[in-house]
Amino acid sequence: MATSQSPDQQAGGRFIATVMLDSGADMKCIGGNASVSGVVSQTTPEQTASATIATLLTPETSKDNIQNRPTALAQRRWSDDAGVQPMGAQAERCGGSGLPEASASRWWVLATLALCVVLTMTTWFSATAVIPQLREAWGLSNSAAAWLTIAVQIGFVIGAVGVSVLGLSDAVSPKTLMVTGAMGAAVANGGILLAHGAWTAMGLRMLTGVFLAGVYPPSLKLIATWFTSGRGAALGTLVGALTLGSAAPHLVNGVGGLEWDAVIASTTAATLAGALIVALFVQEGPYPFPRAAFNPRQVTHIFRNRGIVLATLGYFGHMWELYAMWAWYLAFAREYLSGRGHDGQVMGSLLSFTVIAVGALGCVVGGLLGDRWGRTTLTSLMMALSGGCALVAGFAFDGPTWLFILIGLVWGFTVVADSAQFSAVVTEVGTPQLIGTALTLQLGLGFILTVPTIWLLPLAADLFRSWQWAFVILLPGPCLGVVAMLALRRLPEARKIAGGKR
């Protein structure tokens, strides 16, 4: 028979639950009752408090250890060899999130953070979207036009590797990194308005990439502090936001018919708005990763984790294809559309926006399927499909317009649908204290591979005297990625991925 409890007793029960969550005590659900270490608790909150505190004050959890328990307990419960799930996952299975407000708040945080990423990432392709106008204004060559995009990639790599080596991703809060990075990216992007040629613009684009390394990787770590289950879908939503932000300049360019400086100004304002929203409305969640002290040698520990290494190799294959496709699909589409009597400039921009933006839906669907099917299965399937599109796009170039558009939409959906799952794997198989560094390092090294493909594609188009078959050189990337992820699936560490679904 249920008994009523006073507000003080209820508060005591909430305090005990919080202590057990923080302490890492093994809490299970049995018929609606909480049990510690497998013993069902049917006592009053005060009795449970005494038992819990007695359990906590063992030699293993002495005063010094309790003061340092975020790191010590994380090491014990999240070590590479531990096969257990974090306390938050157990709490969510009990019908809650561990903290009463977490379940309701996390969707608000995800939506807010996704909006911030959409706004901030518009600076990534802001110059790429207006390359045709800049060709006329500055007399750009094909090589110089390519370097306006490549410079952002190089800057991102420099920023990501620098943040990783310095350990800033795990020593500084994700929110602080995001606000600083977004403001810096806005200033660098806006500086293009004062540039008078390609060289100055390239330097500013590189600086934009450096600052964006402080936005994208920390956003993935921050949202992971809100989700212990459904993490693949949450990360997929954020990468979908990045995808939509990357596509937005094409929409502005195609619909507005604006001058290049108006596109740059609008993306600068959007990035500043993103920084403001993060500063005012975004906080870390109830399941934060432990902070790590500055130690550059921690990077070597990451490379000894087989799960992270194989997930990163898969990510390399994915990145070999992704950004080159995004960067040059506009040129590909314009050549096709112009050859069939359409307005290549306007229609090409609108089609490029649609093809890239449909990837945002792909990221969300990919996240949901990754949580349900397993991440290695999802990533392998998506890379096989996107690699196939890179091959058949050349055949579609000679086909009807509806087929060309259909292949483009399927390609845009699949080429990025798996992107977030590589990061999700890192958060699941990596050491908690180093999650931020591992994520930033994976992304930074992956972006290194985008440089040669973005540079090679226009050279291939010149060699073939058309864009029709240029994308074939992207095919080796997805092939490598599929091999790496299938190899990861066979490792014992894969049991930690997607709740055991691998």
PDB file of N, CA and C in Angstrom, residues 239-301:
ATOM      1  N   VAL A 239      24.641  17.187 -37.484  1.00  0.00           N
ATOM      2  CA  VAL A 239      25.324  17.154 -38.777  1.00  0.00           C
ATOM      3  C   VAL A 239      24.353  17.552 -39.887  1.00  0.00           C
ATOM      4  N   GLY A 240      23.068  17.213 -39.714  1.00  0.00           N
ATOM      5  CA  GLY A 240      22.079  17.693 -40.658  1.00  0.00           C
ATOM      6  C   GLY A 240      21.987  19.211 -40.652  1.00  0.00           C
ATOM      7  N   ALA A 241      22.108  19.800 -39.481  1.00  0.00           N
ATOM      8  CA  ALA A 241      22.121  21.263 -39.390  1.00  0.00           C
ATOM      9  C   ALA A 241      23.331  21.846 -40.098  1.00  0.00           C
ATOM     10  N   LEU A 242      24.493  21.211 -39.919  1.00  0.00           N
ATOM     11  CA  LEU A 242      25.699  21.641 -40.635  1.00  0.00           C
ATOM     12  C   LEU A 242      25.474  21.558 -42.140  1.00  0.00           C
ATOM     13  N   THR A 243      24.829  20.478 -42.579  1.00  0.00           N
ATOM     14  CA  THR A 243      24.560  20.293 -44.003  1.00  0.00           C
ATOM     15  C   THR A 243      23.652  21.397 -44.531  1.00  0.00           C
ATOM     16  N   LEU A 244      22.609  21.697 -43.794  1.00  0.00           N
ATOM     17  CA  LEU A 244      21.688  22.748 -44.214  1.00  0.00           C
ATOM     18  C   LEU A 244      22.383  24.103 -44.244  1.00  0.00           C
ATOM     19  N   GLY A 245      23.227  24.357 -43.246  1.00  0.00           N
ATOM     20  CA  GLY A 245      23.976  25.609 -43.241  1.00  0.00           C
ATOM     21  C   GLY A 245      24.932  25.704 -44.405  1.00  0.00           C
ATOM     22  N   SER A 246      25.541  24.572 -44.771  1.00  0.00           N
ATOM     23  CA  SER A 246      26.465  24.570 -45.912  1.00  0.00           C
ATOM     24  C   SER A 246      25.733  24.816 -47.225  1.00  0.00           C
ATOM     25  N   ALA A 247      24.489  24.364 -47.302  1.00  0.00           N
ATOM     26  CA  ALA A 247      23.707  24.540 -48.529  1.00  0.00           C
ATOM     27  C   ALA A 247      23.112  25.935 -48.653  1.00  0.00           C
ATOM     28  N   ALA A 248      22.907  26.614 -47.537  1.00  0.00           N
ATOM     29  CA  ALA A 248      22.175  27.889 -47.528  1.00  0.00           C
ATOM     30  C   ALA A 248      22.739  28.950 -48.471  1.00  0.00           C
ATOM     31  N   PRO A 249      24.068  29.131 -48.568  1.00  0.00           N
ATOM     32  CA  PRO A 249      24.563  30.151 -49.492  1.00  0.00           C
ATOM     33  C   PRO A 249      24.124  29.933 -50.939  1.00  0.00           C
ATOM     34  N   HIS A 250      23.970  28.667 -51.361  1.00  0.00           N
ATOM     35  CA  HIS A 250      23.486  28.393 -52.720  1.00  0.00           C
ATOM     36  C   HIS A 250      22.054  28.888 -52.880  1.00  0.00           C
ATOM     37  N   LEU A 251      21.238  28.734 -51.830  1.00  0.00           N
ATOM     38  CA  LEU A 251      19.864  29.219 -51.892  1.00  0.00           C
ATOM     39  C   LEU A 251      19.830  30.741 -51.979  1.00  0.00           C
ATOM     40  N   VAL A 252      20.634  31.394 -51.137  1.00  0.00           N
ATOM     41  CA  VAL A 252      20.690  32.860 -51.161  1.00  0.00           C
ATOM     42  C   VAL A 252      21.146  33.340 -52.533  1.00  0.00           C
ATOM     43  N   ASN A 253      22.121  32.666 -53.094  1.00  0.00           N
ATOM     44  CA  ASN A 253      22.664  33.062 -54.388  1.00  0.00           C
ATOM     45  C   ASN A 253      21.664  32.811 -55.516  1.00  0.00           C
ATOM     46  N   GLY A 254      20.920  31.687 -55.425  1.00  0.00           N
ATOM     47  CA  GLY A 254      20.003  31.333 -56.498  1.00  0.00           C
ATOM     48  C   GLY A 254      18.700  32.106 -56.467  1.00  0.00           C
ATOM     49  N   VAL A 255      18.128  32.267 -55.279  1.00  0.00           N
ATOM     50  CA  VAL A 255      16.827  32.930 -55.158  1.00  0.00           C
ATOM     51  C   VAL A 255      16.960  34.442 -55.222  1.00  0.00           C
ATOM     52  N   GLY A 256      17.941  34.962 -54.494  1.00  0.00           N
ATOM     53  CA  GLY A 256      18.044  36.405 -54.373  1.00  0.00           C
ATOM     54  C   GLY A 256      18.667  37.093 -55.562  1.00  0.00           C
ATOM     55  N   GLY A 257      19.474  36.387 -56.325  1.00  0.00           N
ATOM     56  CA  GLY A 257      20.199  37.043 -57.404  1.00  0.00           C
ATOM     57  C   GLY A 257      21.053  38.172 -56.872  1.00  0.00           C
ATOM     58  N   LEU A 258      21.611  37.970 -55.657  1.00  0.00           N
ATOM     59  CA  LEU A 258      22.336  39.035 -54.983  1.00  0.00           C
ATOM     60  C   LEU A 258      23.767  39.148 -55.479  1.00  0.00           C
ATOM     61  N   GLU A 259      24.350  40.300 -55.230  1.00  0.00           N
ATOM     62  CA  GLU A 259      25.784  40.468 -55.470  1.00  0.00           C
ATOM     63  C   GLU A 259      26.551  39.652 -54.443  1.00  0.00           C
ATOM     64  N   TRP A 260      27.786  39.340 -54.769  1.00  0.00           N
ATOM     65  CA  TRP A 260      28.565  38.468 -53.896  1.00  0.00           C
ATOM     66  C   TRP A 260      28.739  39.061 -52.511  1.00  0.00           C
ATOM     67  N   ASP A 261      28.881  40.394 -52.424  1.00  0.00           N
ATOM     68  CA  ASP A 261      29.111  40.991 -51.114  1.00  0.00           C
ATOM     69  C   ASP A 261      27.864  40.900 -50.225  1.00  0.00           C
ATOM     70  N   ALA A 262      26.660  40.866 -50.820  1.00  0.00           N
ATOM     71  CA  ALA A 262      25.442  40.694 -50.024  1.00  0.00           C
ATOM     72  C   ALA A 262      25.373  39.292 -49.436  1.00  0.00           C
ATOM     73  N   VAL A 263      25.833  38.290 -50.188  1.00  0.00           N
ATOM     74  CA  VAL A 263      25.853  36.921 -49.684  1.00  0.00           C
ATOM     75  C   VAL A 263      26.828  36.810 -48.509  1.00  0.00           C
ATOM     76  N   ILE A 264      28.005  37.423 -48.660  1.00  0.00           N
ATOM     77  CA  ILE A 264      29.005  37.388 -47.583  1.00  0.00           C
ATOM     78  C   ILE A 264      28.471  38.106 -46.342  1.00  0.00           C
ATOM     79  N   ALA A 265      27.821  39.249 -46.523  1.00  0.00           N
ATOM     80  CA  ALA A 265      27.294  40.009 -45.384  1.00  0.00           C
ATOM     81  C   ALA A 265      26.195  39.233 -44.667  1.00  0.00           C
ATOM     82  N   SER A 266      25.317  38.582 -45.413  1.00  0.00           N
ATOM     83  CA  SER A 266      24.219  37.851 -44.781  1.00  0.00           C
ATOM     84  C   SER A 266      24.729  36.646 -44.005  1.00  0.00           C
ATOM     85  N   THR A 267      25.723  35.940 -44.521  1.00  0.00           N
ATOM     86  CA  THR A 267      26.266  34.789 -43.800  1.00  0.00           C
ATOM     87  C   THR A 267      27.055  35.229 -42.566  1.00  0.00           C
ATOM     88  N   THR A 268      27.683  36.387 -42.628  1.00  0.00           N
ATOM     89  CA  THR A 268      28.371  36.922 -41.453  1.00  0.00           C
ATOM     90  C   THR A 268      27.375  37.232 -40.333  1.00  0.00           C
ATOM     91  N   ALA A 269      26.274  37.879 -40.710  1.00  0.00           N
ATOM     92  CA  ALA A 269      25.241  38.201 -39.710  1.00  0.00           C
ATOM     93  C   ALA A 269      24.641  36.928 -39.120  1.00  0.00           C
ATOM     94  N   ALA A 270      24.430  35.913 -39.945  1.00  0.00           N
ATOM     95  CA  ALA A 270      23.877  34.655 -39.450  1.00  0.00           C
ATOM     96  C   ALA A 270      24.805  34.002 -38.430  1.00  0.00           C
ATOM     97  N   THR A 271      26.102  34.051 -38.691  1.00  0.00           N
ATOM     98  CA  THR A 271      27.069  33.439 -37.773  1.00  0.00           C
ATOM     99  C   THR A 271      27.111  34.171 -36.438  1.00  0.00           C
ATOM    100  N   LEU A 272      27.038  35.484 -36.464  1.00  0.00           N
ATOM    101  CA  LEU A 272      26.980  36.250 -35.226  1.00  0.00           C
ATOM    102  C   LEU A 272      25.721  35.916 -34.430  1.00  0.00           C
ATOM    103  N   ALA A 273      24.615  35.729 -35.130  1.00  0.00           N
ATOM    104  CA  ALA A 273      23.375  35.352 -34.453  1.00  0.00           C
ATOM    105  C   ALA A 273      23.521  33.977 -33.800  1.00  0.00           C
ATOM    106  N   GLY A 274      24.197  33.061 -34.482  1.00  0.00           N
ATOM    107  CA  GLY A 274      24.439  31.747 -33.903  1.00  0.00           C
ATOM    108  C   GLY A 274      25.250  31.822 -32.627  1.00  0.00           C
ATOM    109  N   ALA A 275      26.278  32.663 -32.621  1.00  0.00           N
ATOM    110  CA  ALA A 275      27.103  32.839 -31.418  1.00  0.00           C
ATOM    111  C   ALA A 275      26.273  33.380 -30.260  1.00  0.00           C
ATOM    112  N   LEU A 276      25.388  34.315 -30.549  1.00  0.00           N
ATOM    113  CA  LEU A 276      24.546  34.910 -29.512  1.00  0.00           C
ATOM    114  C   LEU A 276      23.586  33.880 -28.916  1.00  0.00           C
ATOM    115  N   ILE A 277      23.004  33.044 -29.761  1.00  0.00           N
ATOM    116  CA  ILE A 277      22.068  32.031 -29.280  1.00  0.00           C
ATOM    117  C   ILE A 277      22.771  31.028 -28.379  1.00  0.00           C
ATOM    118  N   VAL A 278      23.974  30.600 -28.767  1.00  0.00           N
ATOM    119  CA  VAL A 278      24.743  29.674 -27.927  1.00  0.00           C
ATOM    120  C   VAL A 278      25.027  30.305 -26.570  1.00  0.00           C
ATOM    121  N   ALA A 279      25.443  31.565 -26.589  1.00  0.00           N
ATOM    122  CA  ALA A 279      25.805  32.242 -25.344  1.00  0.00           C
ATOM    123  C   ALA A 279      24.613  32.373 -24.400  1.00  0.00           C
ATOM    124  N   LEU A 280      23.429  32.584 -24.942  1.00  0.00           N
ATOM    125  CA  LEU A 280      22.267  32.862 -24.104  1.00  0.00           C
ATOM    126  C   LEU A 280      21.460  31.620 -23.715  1.00  0.00           C
ATOM    127  N   PHE A 281      21.409  30.621 -24.578  1.00  0.00           N
ATOM    128  CA  PHE A 281      20.411  29.568 -24.389  1.00  0.00           C
ATOM    129  C   PHE A 281      20.957  28.139 -24.293  1.00  0.00           C
ATOM    130  N   VAL A 282      22.223  27.918 -24.502  1.00  0.00           N
ATOM    131  CA  VAL A 282      22.751  26.546 -24.550  1.00  0.00           C
ATOM    132  C   VAL A 282      23.622  26.277 -23.329  1.00  0.00           C
ATOM    133  N   GLN A 283      23.384  25.134 -22.699  1.00  0.00           N
ATOM    134  CA  GLN A 283      24.194  24.691 -21.555  1.00  0.00           C
ATOM    135  C   GLN A 283      24.565  23.221 -21.749  1.00  0.00           C
ATOM    136  N   GLU A 284      25.587  22.773 -21.012  1.00  0.00           N
ATOM    137  CA  GLU A 284      25.926  21.357 -21.011  1.00  0.00           C
ATOM    138  C   GLU A 284      24.830  20.561 -20.312  1.00  0.00           C
ATOM    139  N   GLY A 285      24.719  19.283 -20.670  1.00  0.00           N
ATOM    140  CA  GLY A 285      23.683  18.431 -20.150  1.00  0.00           C
ATOM    141  C   GLY A 285      24.038  17.770 -18.834  1.00  0.00           C
ATOM    142  N   PRO A 286      23.153  16.902 -18.340  1.00  0.00           N
ATOM    143  CA  PRO A 286      23.353  16.265 -17.036  1.00  0.00           C
ATOM    144  C   PRO A 286      24.354  15.112 -17.053  1.00  0.00           C
ATOM    145  N   TYR A 287      24.878  14.747 -18.228  1.00  0.00           N
ATOM    146  CA  TYR A 287      25.847  13.657 -18.312  1.00  0.00           C
ATOM    147  C   TYR A 287      27.152  14.155 -18.925  1.00  0.00           C
ATOM    148  N   PRO A 288      27.797  15.142 -18.325  1.00  0.00           N
ATOM    149  CA  PRO A 288      29.022  15.704 -18.917  1.00  0.00           C
ATOM    150  C   PRO A 288      30.160  14.695 -18.864  1.00  0.00           C
ATOM    151  N   PHE A 289      31.048  14.820 -19.841  1.00  0.00           N
ATOM    152  CA  PHE A 289      32.255  14.001 -19.819  1.00  0.00           C
ATOM    153  C   PHE A 289      33.248  14.613 -18.837  1.00  0.00           C
ATOM    154  N   PRO A 290      34.070  13.790 -18.194  1.00  0.00           N
ATOM    155  CA  PRO A 290      35.055  14.334 -17.250  1.00  0.00           C
ATOM    156  C   PRO A 290      36.023  15.262 -17.970  1.00  0.00           C
ATOM    157  N   ARG A 291      36.434  16.312 -17.279  1.00  0.00           N
ATOM    158  CA  ARG A 291      37.444  17.218 -17.818  1.00  0.00           C
ATOM    159  C   ARG A 291      38.819  16.588 -17.670  1.00  0.00           C
ATOM    160  N   ALA A 292      39.700  16.874 -18.599  1.00  0.00           N
ATOM    161  CA  ALA A 292      41.060  16.343 -18.558  1.00  0.00           C
ATOM    162  C   ALA A 292      42.043  17.495 -18.425  1.00  0.00           C
ATOM    163  N   ALA A 293      43.109  17.264 -17.671  1.00  0.00           N
ATOM    164  CA  ALA A 293      44.157  18.271 -17.552  1.00  0.00           C
ATOM    165  C   ALA A 293      44.955  18.336 -18.846  1.00  0.00           C
ATOM    166  N   PHE A 294      45.594  19.459 -19.071  1.00  0.00           N
ATOM    167  CA  PHE A 294      46.400  19.633 -20.282  1.00  0.00           C
ATOM    168  C   PHE A 294      47.547  18.634 -20.293  1.00  0.00           C
ATOM    169  N   ASN A 295      47.611  17.835 -21.344  1.00  0.00           N
ATOM    170  CA  ASN A 295      48.687  16.865 -21.518  1.00  0.00           C
ATOM    171  C   ASN A 295      48.738  16.460 -22.989  1.00  0.00           C
ATOM    172  N   PRO A 296      49.644  17.056 -23.778  1.00  0.00           N
ATOM    173  CA  PRO A 296      49.705  16.750 -25.213  1.00  0.00           C
ATOM    174  C   PRO A 296      49.916  15.270 -25.505  1.00  0.00           C
ATOM    175  N   ARG A 297      50.521  14.527 -24.565  1.00  0.00           N
ATOM    176  CA  ARG A 297      50.786  13.114 -24.812  1.00  0.00           C
ATOM    177  C   ARG A 297      49.515  12.267 -24.809  1.00  0.00           C
ATOM    178  N   GLN A 298      48.391  12.870 -24.382  1.00  0.00           N
ATOM    179  CA  GLN A 298      47.135  12.126 -24.386  1.00  0.00           C
ATOM    180  C   GLN A 298      46.708  11.743 -25.800  1.00  0.00           C
ATOM    181  N   VAL A 299      47.187  12.504 -26.795  1.00  0.00           N
ATOM    182  CA  VAL A 299      46.816  12.209 -28.175  1.00  0.00           C
ATOM    183  C   VAL A 299      47.268  10.805 -28.565  1.00  0.00           C
ATOM    184  N   THR A 300      48.440  10.377 -28.085  1.00  0.00           N
ATOM    185  CA  THR A 300      48.946   9.050 -28.428  1.00  0.00           C
ATOM    186  C   THR A 300      48.039   7.952 -27.878  1.00  0.00           C
ATOM    187  N   HIS A 301      47.394   8.215 -26.751  1.00  0.00           N
ATOM    188  CA  HIS A 301      46.481   7.227 -26.171  1.00  0.00           C
ATOM    189  C   HIS A 301      45.309   6.963 -27.115  1.00  0.00           C
TER     190      HIS A 301
END
